[in-house]
Amino acid sequence: MAGTRWLSDREQRAWRGFLTAYARVEARLRRSLQQNAGLSDADYAVLVNVSEAPHGRLRIFQLGAALDWEKSRLSHQLRRMEARGLVTREGCDTDRRGAEVVLTRAGRSAIRCAAPQHVEDVRRWFLAPLSRAQLDALTDITETVLAHLDAQE
Amino acid sequence: MAGTRWLSDREQRAWRGFLTAYARVEARLRRSLQQNAGLSDADYAVLVNVSEAPHGRLRIFQLGAALDWEKSRLSHQLRRMEARGLVTREGCDTDRRGAEVVLTRAGRSAIRCAAPQHVEDVRRWFLAPLSRAQLDALTDITETVLAHLDAQE
DNA sequence: CAAGATTGAGTAGTCAATCTTC
DNA sequence: GAAGATTGACTACTCAATCTTG
């Protein structure tokens, strides 16, 4: 392994900074969400996506694509959320293999209650210190990385 | 909740882009590391930190601080790694409450084997498409966020 | 056989409680 | 009592296998 091209200091700083910033921000948001609303990040992501969908219902595979989750992860997640009364799963009329996720009244209530605090948390712990230029630079960077990943297959 | 200041489109793009980019890159790196070296991200992080320490040994609480992990997480992680023969835990001479982590021969071998491919993966899936300016902008952004988090307590 | 979805086993991380030494 | 570290119970994610319908 003599020919390995290691990361330069510049590259290390950027990469480790990215990892660390994500981990630290995620930890704060997770604790706040859990304490204030009794929801995990995963719960929140599911509730947001379903509540934003056309009629408050979404095919499971579409939700999986939106979240970019493994299908088994989503299936386990929905089972736990259904057990807690946040969503229901209903069979699909047009394709009998499929199913739809629908928010329950409690699910709608949970996301309505959780969202304002969560948005405030995202501001406080992530967006607040960033200038307009930094914000746009970040969007540019993440979209560059995502486009490059997609282009690789 | 009428007074909630929701995220603007600009803010949403930056924030969701950050989350998505992290998740997608992390997923690729995790699979590659697992398949090529049989290591998890967590294993890799521990091995890197201990191997970079002065004499290849590190107090557990210092490792915890470097990783910014909960102490119970680290304890579980070290127990599993010790069971697999990657590290050992040794009592500390100067403070009998404490312990040190030391890499085994197998642990040193594992990180030596895993590192070149991992560095290449980080390049391929994250650094490659970024310009010098983007790289520095990212460092600036993540350090701004981290400094702001630290300043909040 | 492929697509949509679920299941079970194994591994990981969190929280609260605990133990020992400072 | 606080710091360093461990444990146990619980929840969550991954991988491979499975089931059903297209």
Short mmCIF file of N, CA and C in Angstrom, two decimals, chain B residues 93-151:
data_model
loop_
_atom_site.label_atom_id
_atom_site.label_comp_id
_atom_site.label_asym_id
_atom_site.label_seq_id
_atom_site.Cartn_x
_atom_site.Cartn_y
_atom_site.Cartn_z
N ASP B 93 -2.21 2.87 35.37
CA ASP B 93 -1.33 2.92 36.54
C ASP B 93 -1.62 4.14 37.43
N THR B 94 -1.76 5.29 36.79
CA THR B 94 -1.81 6.54 37.54
C THR B 94 -3.18 6.86 38.11
N ASP B 95 -4.23 6.24 37.59
CA ASP B 95 -5.58 6.49 38.08
C ASP B 95 -6.35 5.18 38.03
N ARG B 96 -6.55 4.60 39.20
CA ARG B 96 -7.11 3.25 39.20
C ARG B 96 -8.58 3.17 38.83
N ARG B 97 -9.22 4.35 38.63
CA ARG B 97 -10.58 4.30 38.08
C ARG B 97 -10.54 4.01 36.59
N GLY B 98 -9.44 4.44 35.96
CA GLY B 98 -9.39 4.52 34.50
C GLY B 98 -8.86 3.29 33.79
N ALA B 99 -8.90 3.35 32.47
CA ALA B 99 -8.36 2.28 31.64
C ALA B 99 -7.85 2.86 30.32
N GLU B 100 -7.01 2.10 29.68
CA GLU B 100 -6.49 2.50 28.38
C GLU B 100 -6.91 1.50 27.32
N VAL B 101 -7.05 1.98 26.09
CA VAL B 101 -7.28 1.10 24.95
C VAL B 101 -5.97 0.93 24.23
N VAL B 102 -5.67 -0.29 23.86
CA VAL B 102 -4.45 -0.57 23.10
C VAL B 102 -4.83 -1.42 21.89
N LEU B 103 -4.24 -1.10 20.74
CA LEU B 103 -4.48 -1.93 19.56
C LEU B 103 -3.73 -3.25 19.68
N THR B 104 -4.37 -4.32 19.27
CA THR B 104 -3.68 -5.60 19.14
C THR B 104 -2.97 -5.62 17.79
N ARG B 105 -2.18 -6.64 17.58
CA ARG B 105 -1.56 -6.83 16.28
C ARG B 105 -2.64 -6.87 15.19
N ALA B 106 -3.72 -7.59 15.47
CA ALA B 106 -4.81 -7.70 14.49
C ALA B 106 -5.46 -6.34 14.26
N GLY B 107 -5.57 -5.54 15.31
CA GLY B 107 -6.15 -4.22 15.17
C GLY B 107 -5.30 -3.32 14.29
N ARG B 108 -3.98 -3.35 14.51
CA ARG B 108 -3.07 -2.56 13.67
C ARG B 108 -3.15 -3.02 12.23
N SER B 109 -3.20 -4.32 12.05
CA SER B 109 -3.29 -4.87 10.71
C SER B 109 -4.59 -4.45 10.02
N ALA B 110 -5.69 -4.48 10.79
CA ALA B 110 -7.00 -4.14 10.22
C ALA B 110 -7.03 -2.71 9.72
N ILE B 111 -6.50 -1.79 10.51
CA ILE B 111 -6.56 -0.39 10.08
C ILE B 111 -5.59 -0.14 8.93
N ARG B 112 -4.45 -0.80 8.94
CA ARG B 112 -3.51 -0.64 7.82
C ARG B 112 -4.13 -1.13 6.51
N CYS B 113 -4.85 -2.24 6.59
CA CYS B 113 -5.48 -2.78 5.38
C CYS B 113 -6.66 -1.93 4.92
N ALA B 114 -7.41 -1.41 5.89
CA ALA B 114 -8.66 -0.74 5.54
C ALA B 114 -8.44 0.68 5.03
N ALA B 115 -7.43 1.35 5.55
CA ALA B 115 -7.28 2.79 5.31
C ALA B 115 -7.15 3.19 3.84
N PRO B 116 -6.31 2.53 3.05
CA PRO B 116 -6.14 2.99 1.67
C PRO B 116 -7.45 2.98 0.88
N GLN B 117 -8.18 1.89 0.99
CA GLN B 117 -9.46 1.82 0.28
C GLN B 117 -10.44 2.87 0.80
N HIS B 118 -10.43 3.06 2.10
CA HIS B 118 -11.37 4.02 2.68
C HIS B 118 -11.06 5.43 2.19
N VAL B 119 -9.80 5.78 2.18
CA VAL B 119 -9.42 7.11 1.68
C VAL B 119 -9.83 7.27 0.22
N GLU B 120 -9.63 6.22 -0.54
CA GLU B 120 -10.04 6.29 -1.94
C GLU B 120 -11.55 6.47 -2.06
N ASP B 121 -12.28 5.78 -1.19
CA ASP B 121 -13.75 5.91 -1.21
C ASP B 121 -14.18 7.32 -0.86
N VAL B 122 -13.54 7.92 0.14
CA VAL B 122 -13.90 9.29 0.54
C VAL B 122 -13.66 10.24 -0.62
N ARG B 123 -12.56 10.02 -1.31
CA ARG B 123 -12.30 10.83 -2.51
C ARG B 123 -13.37 10.63 -3.56
N ARG B 124 -13.62 9.37 -3.87
CA ARG B 124 -14.51 9.07 -4.99
C ARG B 124 -15.93 9.58 -4.74
N TRP B 125 -16.40 9.41 -3.51
CA TRP B 125 -17.81 9.70 -3.25
C TRP B 125 -18.06 11.05 -2.61
N PHE B 126 -16.99 11.72 -2.20
CA PHE B 126 -17.22 13.00 -1.56
C PHE B 126 -16.31 14.11 -2.09
N LEU B 127 -15.01 13.91 -2.01
CA LEU B 127 -14.10 15.01 -2.35
C LEU B 127 -13.95 15.25 -3.84
N ALA B 128 -14.01 14.20 -4.63
CA ALA B 128 -13.66 14.30 -6.05
C ALA B 128 -14.32 15.45 -6.80
N PRO B 129 -15.64 15.63 -6.66
CA PRO B 129 -16.28 16.66 -7.49
C PRO B 129 -16.13 18.07 -6.94
N LEU B 130 -15.51 18.23 -5.79
CA LEU B 130 -15.46 19.56 -5.17
C LEU B 130 -14.21 20.33 -5.60
N SER B 131 -14.41 21.58 -5.96
CA SER B 131 -13.28 22.45 -6.30
C SER B 131 -12.54 22.85 -5.03
N ARG B 132 -11.37 23.41 -5.19
CA ARG B 132 -10.62 23.94 -4.06
C ARG B 132 -11.46 24.96 -3.28
N ALA B 133 -12.15 25.83 -4.03
CA ALA B 133 -12.97 26.86 -3.38
C ALA B 133 -14.11 26.22 -2.58
N GLN B 134 -14.73 25.19 -3.15
CA GLN B 134 -15.82 24.51 -2.45
C GLN B 134 -15.31 23.81 -1.19
N LEU B 135 -14.14 23.22 -1.32
CA LEU B 135 -13.55 22.53 -0.18
C LEU B 135 -13.32 23.50 0.98
N ASP B 136 -12.75 24.64 0.66
CA ASP B 136 -12.48 25.63 1.71
C ASP B 136 -13.77 26.22 2.25
N ALA B 137 -14.74 26.41 1.37
CA ALA B 137 -16.03 26.94 1.83
C ALA B 137 -16.68 25.95 2.80
N LEU B 138 -16.56 24.66 2.50
CA LEU B 138 -17.15 23.65 3.38
C LEU B 138 -16.47 23.65 4.74
N THR B 139 -15.16 23.74 4.74
CA THR B 139 -14.43 23.82 6.01
C THR B 139 -14.91 25.01 6.82
N ASP B 140 -15.02 26.13 6.15
CA ASP B 140 -15.48 27.35 6.80
C ASP B 140 -16.88 27.17 7.39
N ILE B 141 -17.77 26.58 6.62
CA ILE B 141 -19.15 26.39 7.06
C ILE B 141 -19.22 25.46 8.27
N THR B 142 -18.56 24.31 8.17
CA THR B 142 -18.65 23.35 9.28
C THR B 142 -17.99 23.91 10.54
N GLU B 143 -16.92 24.65 10.37
CA GLU B 143 -16.27 25.21 11.56
C GLU B 143 -17.11 26.34 12.17
N THR B 144 -17.82 27.05 11.32
CA THR B 144 -18.74 28.07 11.83
C THR B 144 -19.85 27.43 12.67
N VAL B 145 -20.41 26.36 12.14
CA VAL B 145 -21.49 25.67 12.85
C VAL B 145 -20.98 25.10 14.18
N LEU B 146 -19.82 24.46 14.14
CA LEU B 146 -19.28 23.86 15.35
C LEU B 146 -18.93 24.91 16.40
N ALA B 147 -18.36 26.01 15.95
CA ALA B 147 -18.03 27.09 16.90
C ALA B 147 -19.29 27.64 17.55
N HIS B 148 -20.33 27.76 16.75
CA HIS B 148 -21.59 28.27 17.27
C HIS B 148 -22.22 27.31 18.28
N LEU B 149 -22.12 26.01 18.00
CA LEU B 149 -22.63 25.01 18.95
C LEU B 149 -21.86 25.09 20.26
N ASP B 150 -20.54 25.18 20.17
CA ASP B 150 -19.72 25.24 21.38
C ASP B 150 -20.04 26.50 22.18
N ALA B 151 -20.32 27.58 21.47
CA ALA B 151 -20.57 28.86 22.15
C ALA B 151 -21.91 28.84 22.88
#
